[in-house]
Amino acid sequence: PSFTRRFLRHRMAAASVVFIVFIAVAALITPYVSPYDPYAMQLPEARKPPSLQHPLGTDKLGRDTLTRVFVGGRVSIAVALAAVAISTVIGTLLGLIAGYWKGWADAIISRITDMFMAFPLFVLLIVLVSMLGPSATNVVLILGLFSWMVITRIVRGQVMAVMNEPYIEAAIAAGARADRILLRQIMPNIYVPVVVAATLGVASAMLSEAALSFLGLGIQPPTPSWGNMLNEAQSLQVLVNEPWVWLGPGFAIALTVLSINFLGDGLRDALDPHSHNP
């Protein structure tokens, strides 16, 4: 069966794609089609419950919550994608070097990977963001530069597994350059776990960004993100009497992360020829 058929067999993954596309499209077009400014204060409209005019109510400054949820999704998703792009490139390069050249290169990269994995990642993120200052750029760089270890280990293991294959040995014996072997012989045979790990990494990065923003160390107001929208709902009064303030971003984070995880499962099943019957 084709990739599409194999992927569609995973119904939750297919449904997740629909939801992710909806969130992405809504995040992109909302600033241009919404009648409400996600940044401008409208104090007479403050703390209004859900209505036809404001389906998710308004916050303490009178801003439409639904509009801010979609605009915040654009920020949260963009930060997560950028961070995962950085970590995937770093992790793949280091994994290829360690798995292909082995020896001292593998020893050094493996020890550095172990050292980074020994630190509690979130604690490290909090310390670094506190030192460098909270901003979207800093969050992207810190998440990207300190989240590559899993992909490095995956790529290293996959490269070592295929290095003993006859076609790799033949290419080496024929005098093919290392970059040609890595790009044309090895990468096409190891990309599946990298794609799956990167997909799941987006969910992890999104949760990390939301947690940092919730603590006031990530995206700063008035720019909305799902994390800092939850930060505004910390008081007991808001939690109990104004649940619409936190239900929107809370469900957005939960459903998006769940959808990305299902998407990762679906991609693994569809891309891996050993995970289904021919």
Tab-separated table of C-alpha atoms in Angstrom:
chain	number	residue	atom	x	y	z
A	1	PRO	CA	0.000	0.000	0.000
A	2	SER	CA	1.046	3.585	-0.610
A	3	PHE	CA	2.229	5.908	2.135
A	4	THR	CA	-1.143	7.701	2.121
A	5	ARG	CA	-3.119	4.491	2.578
A	6	ARG	CA	-0.873	3.298	5.372
A	7	PHE	CA	-1.134	6.662	7.085
A	8	LEU	CA	-4.931	6.825	6.768
A	9	ARG	CA	-5.210	3.433	8.467
A	10	HIS	CA	-4.135	5.266	11.618
A	11	ARG	CA	-7.428	7.099	12.114
A	12	MET	CA	-6.283	9.165	15.076
A	13	ALA	CA	-3.268	10.362	13.087
A	14	ALA	CA	-5.489	11.321	10.152
A	15	ALA	CA	-7.857	13.201	12.461
A	16	SER	CA	-4.855	14.871	14.073
A	17	VAL	CA	-3.686	16.202	10.714
A	18	VAL	CA	-7.083	17.835	10.212
A	19	PHE	CA	-6.903	19.465	13.643
A	20	ILE	CA	-3.302	20.636	13.189
A	21	VAL	CA	-4.107	22.124	9.776
A	22	PHE	CA	-7.129	23.881	11.281
A	23	ILE	CA	-5.051	25.364	14.107
A	24	ALA	CA	-2.281	26.422	11.711
A	25	VAL	CA	-4.654	28.062	9.230
A	26	ALA	CA	-6.631	29.777	11.994
A	27	ALA	CA	-3.413	31.058	13.564
A	28	LEU	CA	-2.263	32.492	10.232
A	29	ILE	CA	-5.482	34.208	9.147
A	30	THR	CA	-7.011	35.307	12.473
A	31	PRO	CA	-5.049	38.589	12.738
A	32	TYR	CA	-6.421	39.581	9.339
A	33	VAL	CA	-10.044	38.438	9.628
A	34	SER	CA	-10.893	38.871	13.308
A	35	PRO	CA	-12.845	42.041	14.188
A	36	TYR	CA	-10.931	42.205	17.480
A	37	ASP	CA	-7.413	43.463	18.061
A	38	PRO	CA	-5.582	40.812	20.134
A	39	TYR	CA	-3.387	43.499	21.708
A	40	ALA	CA	-5.655	46.519	22.254
A	41	MET	CA	-7.275	46.973	25.675
A	42	GLN	CA	-11.055	47.380	25.791
A	43	LEU	CA	-11.688	47.859	29.503
A	44	PRO	CA	-15.507	48.284	29.198
A	45	GLU	CA	-15.559	44.748	27.709
A	46	ALA	CA	-13.402	43.214	30.482
A	47	ARG	CA	-14.197	39.828	32.059
A	48	LYS	CA	-17.287	39.160	29.941
A	49	PRO	CA	-18.427	35.518	29.855
A	50	PRO	CA	-18.777	33.600	26.583
A	51	SER	CA	-21.423	34.962	24.225
A	52	LEU	CA	-22.196	35.093	20.526
A	53	GLN	CA	-20.067	38.212	20.319
A	54	HIS	CA	-17.171	36.650	22.256
A	55	PRO	CA	-17.384	32.815	22.012
A	56	LEU	CA	-14.658	32.363	24.650
A	57	GLY	CA	-15.350	35.533	26.594
A	58	THR	CA	-12.846	38.300	27.280
A	59	ASP	CA	-9.893	38.663	29.632
A	60	LYS	CA	-9.280	41.239	32.366
A	61	LEU	CA	-8.278	43.852	29.763
A	62	GLY	CA	-11.298	43.259	27.550
A	63	ARG	CA	-9.453	41.421	24.784
A	64	ASP	CA	-11.288	38.667	22.920
A	65	THR	CA	-10.011	35.333	24.237
A	66	LEU	CA	-10.723	33.318	21.077
A	67	THR	CA	-8.750	35.750	18.929
A	68	ARG	CA	-5.839	35.636	21.364
A	69	VAL	CA	-5.916	31.815	21.462
A	70	PHE	CA	-5.476	31.617	17.699
A	71	VAL	CA	-2.860	34.382	17.572
A	72	GLY	CA	-1.083	32.761	20.511
A	73	GLY	CA	-1.076	29.480	18.608
A	74	ARG	CA	0.910	31.120	15.839
A	75	VAL	CA	3.577	32.172	18.337
A	76	SER	CA	3.688	28.869	20.226
A	77	ILE	CA	3.825	26.723	17.088
A	78	ALA	CA	6.444	28.928	15.409
A	79	VAL	CA	8.704	28.830	18.470
A	80	ALA	CA	8.395	25.038	18.733
A	81	LEU	CA	9.081	24.453	15.017
A	82	ALA	CA	12.102	26.765	14.988
A	83	ALA	CA	13.563	25.147	18.108
A	84	VAL	CA	13.078	21.622	16.736
A	85	ALA	CA	14.626	22.607	13.397
A	86	ILE	CA	17.771	23.726	15.227
A	87	SER	CA	17.946	20.667	17.475
A	88	THR	CA	17.287	18.267	14.556
A	89	VAL	CA	20.082	19.726	12.436
A	90	ILE	CA	22.556	19.622	15.334
A	91	GLY	CA	21.499	16.150	16.460
A	92	THR	CA	21.593	14.683	12.962
A	93	LEU	CA	25.040	16.101	12.177
A	94	LEU	CA	26.551	14.899	15.456
A	95	GLY	CA	24.891	11.489	15.126
A	96	LEU	CA	26.201	11.051	11.580
A	97	ILE	CA	29.726	11.971	12.639
A	98	ALA	CA	29.674	9.683	15.678
A	99	GLY	CA	28.164	6.723	13.827
A	100	TYR	CA	30.241	6.987	10.650
A	101	TRP	CA	33.720	7.801	11.929
A	102	LYS	CA	33.395	6.049	15.298
A	103	GLY	CA	36.614	5.975	17.316
A	104	TRP	CA	37.579	9.188	19.068
A	105	ALA	CA	34.826	11.191	17.341
A	106	ASP	CA	32.184	8.808	18.673
A	107	ALA	CA	33.755	8.809	22.141
A	108	ILE	CA	33.831	12.618	22.395
A	109	ILE	CA	30.303	13.138	21.021
A	110	SER	CA	28.865	10.360	23.181
A	111	ARG	CA	30.428	11.775	26.342
A	112	ILE	CA	29.182	15.286	25.530
A	113	THR	CA	25.709	13.850	24.873
A	114	ASP	CA	25.757	11.991	28.187
A	115	MET	CA	26.867	15.145	29.968
A	116	PHE	CA	24.024	17.226	28.530
A	117	MET	CA	21.487	14.485	29.277
A	118	ALA	CA	22.647	14.367	32.896
A	119	PHE	CA	21.293	17.870	33.533
A	120	PRO	CA	17.572	18.339	34.246
A	121	LEU	CA	16.590	20.051	30.997
A	122	PHE	CA	13.810	22.244	32.323
A	123	VAL	CA	15.880	23.492	35.252
A	124	LEU	CA	18.659	24.323	32.798
A	125	LEU	CA	16.167	26.164	30.581
A	126	ILE	CA	14.925	28.247	33.512
A	127	VAL	CA	18.466	29.195	34.541
A	128	LEU	CA	19.564	30.134	31.020
A	129	VAL	CA	16.435	32.140	30.216
A	130	SER	CA	16.771	33.963	33.539
A	131	MET	CA	20.372	34.845	32.655
A	132	LEU	CA	19.784	35.855	29.033
A	133	GLY	CA	16.365	37.426	29.490
A	134	PRO	CA	12.923	36.247	28.397
A	135	SER	CA	12.214	36.625	24.683
A	136	ALA	CA	11.029	34.486	21.786
A	137	THR	CA	14.514	34.438	20.239
A	138	ASN	CA	16.179	33.288	23.455
A	139	VAL	CA	13.566	30.599	24.020
A	140	VAL	CA	14.056	29.246	20.477
A	141	LEU	CA	17.840	29.233	20.739
A	142	ILE	CA	17.941	27.676	24.204
A	143	LEU	CA	15.391	24.987	23.359
A	144	GLY	CA	17.161	24.223	20.077
A	145	LEU	CA	20.678	24.145	21.507
A	146	PHE	CA	19.804	21.938	24.463
A	147	SER	CA	17.352	19.434	22.943
A	148	TRP	CA	19.465	17.639	20.329
A	149	MET	CA	20.672	14.715	22.458
A	150	VAL	CA	17.863	12.243	21.729
A	151	ILE	CA	18.163	12.687	17.966
A	152	THR	CA	21.947	12.336	18.188
A	153	ARG	CA	21.589	8.970	19.903
A	154	ILE	CA	18.944	7.807	17.429
A	155	VAL	CA	20.989	8.802	14.380
A	156	ARG	CA	24.219	7.349	15.818
A	157	GLY	CA	22.544	3.999	16.455
A	158	GLN	CA	20.906	3.913	13.031
A	159	VAL	CA	24.165	4.775	11.241
A	160	MET	CA	26.061	2.063	13.092
A	161	ALA	CA	23.336	-0.422	12.165
A	162	VAL	CA	23.586	0.281	8.428
A	163	MET	CA	27.377	0.640	8.264
A	164	ASN	CA	27.714	-3.151	7.986
A	165	GLU	CA	25.320	-3.405	5.052
A	166	PRO	CA	26.905	-4.657	1.799
A	167	TYR	CA	25.998	-1.537	-0.194
A	168	ILE	CA	27.810	0.684	2.324
A	169	GLU	CA	30.883	-1.537	2.316
A	170	ALA	CA	30.822	-1.553	-1.495
A	171	ALA	CA	30.617	2.253	-1.626
A	172	ILE	CA	33.555	2.573	0.779
A	173	ALA	CA	35.576	0.017	-1.183
A	174	ALA	CA	34.853	1.926	-4.402
A	175	GLY	CA	36.391	5.047	-2.864
A	176	ALA	CA	33.196	7.083	-2.566
A	177	ARG	CA	33.566	10.250	-0.523
A	178	ALA	CA	32.198	10.264	3.015
A	179	ASP	CA	29.713	13.079	2.318
A	180	ARG	CA	28.332	11.176	-0.688
A	181	ILE	CA	27.919	7.995	1.352
A	182	LEU	CA	26.249	9.859	4.211
A	183	LEU	CA	23.823	11.820	2.036
A	184	ARG	CA	23.002	9.262	-0.666
A	185	GLN	CA	23.434	5.907	1.027
A	186	ILE	CA	22.884	6.363	4.753
A	187	MET	CA	20.395	9.238	5.182
A	188	PRO	CA	17.680	7.679	2.945
A	189	ASN	CA	17.788	4.588	5.172
A	190	ILE	CA	17.672	6.297	8.562
A	191	TYR	CA	15.355	9.270	8.039
A	192	VAL	CA	12.237	7.563	9.407
A	193	PRO	CA	13.197	7.628	13.108
A	194	VAL	CA	14.564	11.152	12.653
A	195	VAL	CA	11.261	12.387	11.226
A	196	VAL	CA	9.295	10.704	14.006
A	197	ALA	CA	11.609	12.024	16.734
A	198	ALA	CA	11.470	15.541	15.295
A	199	THR	CA	7.668	15.407	15.138
A	200	LEU	CA	7.422	14.329	18.759
A	201	GLY	CA	10.042	16.955	19.601
A	202	VAL	CA	7.655	19.673	18.411
A	203	ALA	CA	5.168	18.600	21.082
A	204	SER	CA	7.885	18.596	23.735
A	205	ALA	CA	9.171	22.024	22.670
A	206	MET	CA	5.644	23.413	22.701
A	207	LEU	CA	5.136	22.207	26.266
A	208	SER	CA	8.500	23.651	27.322
A	209	GLU	CA	7.673	27.029	25.769
A	210	ALA	CA	4.259	27.031	27.433
A	211	ALA	CA	5.806	26.190	30.800
A	212	LEU	CA	8.437	28.932	30.481
A	213	SER	CA	5.826	31.480	29.400
A	214	PHE	CA	3.549	30.383	32.240
A	215	LEU	CA	6.413	31.164	34.642
A	216	GLY	CA	6.952	34.547	33.010
A	217	LEU	CA	10.240	33.482	31.392
A	218	GLY	CA	9.070	32.911	27.830
A	219	ILE	CA	7.005	34.999	25.438
A	220	GLN	CA	6.283	38.336	27.076
A	221	PRO	CA	2.946	40.178	27.076
A	222	PRO	CA	1.278	41.784	25.241
A	223	THR	CA	2.314	39.184	22.614
A	224	PRO	CA	-0.017	36.263	23.315
A	225	SER	CA	1.152	32.676	23.597
A	226	TRP	CA	-0.717	29.781	25.123
A	227	GLY	CA	1.686	29.727	28.053
A	228	ASN	CA	1.432	33.371	29.039
A	229	MET	CA	-2.342	33.293	28.564
A	230	LEU	CA	-2.427	30.596	31.238
A	231	ASN	CA	-0.149	32.790	33.346
A	232	GLU	CA	-2.913	35.387	33.453
A	233	ALA	CA	-5.272	32.807	34.962
A	234	GLN	CA	-3.324	31.963	38.103
A	235	SER	CA	-5.619	33.628	40.618
A	236	LEU	CA	-8.312	31.586	42.321
A	237	GLN	CA	-10.942	34.084	41.203
A	238	VAL	CA	-10.103	33.509	37.552
A	239	LEU	CA	-9.819	29.731	37.937
A	240	VAL	CA	-13.242	29.460	39.564
A	241	ASN	CA	-15.278	32.404	38.303
A	242	GLU	CA	-13.736	33.050	34.875
A	243	PRO	CA	-12.819	29.598	33.534
A	244	TRP	CA	-13.089	30.751	29.918
A	245	VAL	CA	-9.808	32.643	30.389
A	246	TRP	CA	-7.802	29.431	30.844
A	247	LEU	CA	-9.954	26.783	29.177
A	248	GLY	CA	-9.211	28.109	25.677
A	249	PRO	CA	-5.407	28.079	25.805
A	250	GLY	CA	-5.407	25.021	28.069
A	251	PHE	CA	-7.408	22.915	25.650
A	252	ALA	CA	-5.424	24.336	22.712
A	253	ILE	CA	-2.149	23.143	24.229
A	254	ALA	CA	-3.528	19.753	25.255
A	255	LEU	CA	-5.221	18.990	21.931
A	256	THR	CA	-2.334	20.247	19.808
A	257	VAL	CA	0.282	18.258	21.725
A	258	LEU	CA	-1.934	15.162	21.648
A	259	SER	CA	-2.475	15.594	17.902
A	260	ILE	CA	1.257	15.940	17.266
A	261	ASN	CA	1.910	12.747	19.215
A	262	PHE	CA	-0.721	10.880	17.198
A	263	LEU	CA	0.794	12.331	14.020
A	264	GLY	CA	4.203	10.991	15.051
A	265	ASP	CA	2.719	7.536	15.594
A	266	GLY	CA	1.012	7.660	12.206
A	267	LEU	CA	4.171	8.760	10.421
A	268	ARG	CA	6.158	5.966	12.045
A	269	ASP	CA	3.638	3.345	10.953
A	270	ALA	CA	3.389	4.750	7.425
A	271	LEU	CA	7.093	5.322	6.811
A	272	ASP	CA	8.523	2.221	8.470
A	273	PRO	CA	8.164	-0.746	6.090
A	274	HIS	CA	8.528	-3.165	8.998
A	275	SER	CA	5.575	-1.791	10.950
A	276	HIS	CA	2.901	-3.092	8.548
A	277	ASN	CA	2.227	-6.034	6.341
A	278	PRO	CA	3.149	-5.620	2.659
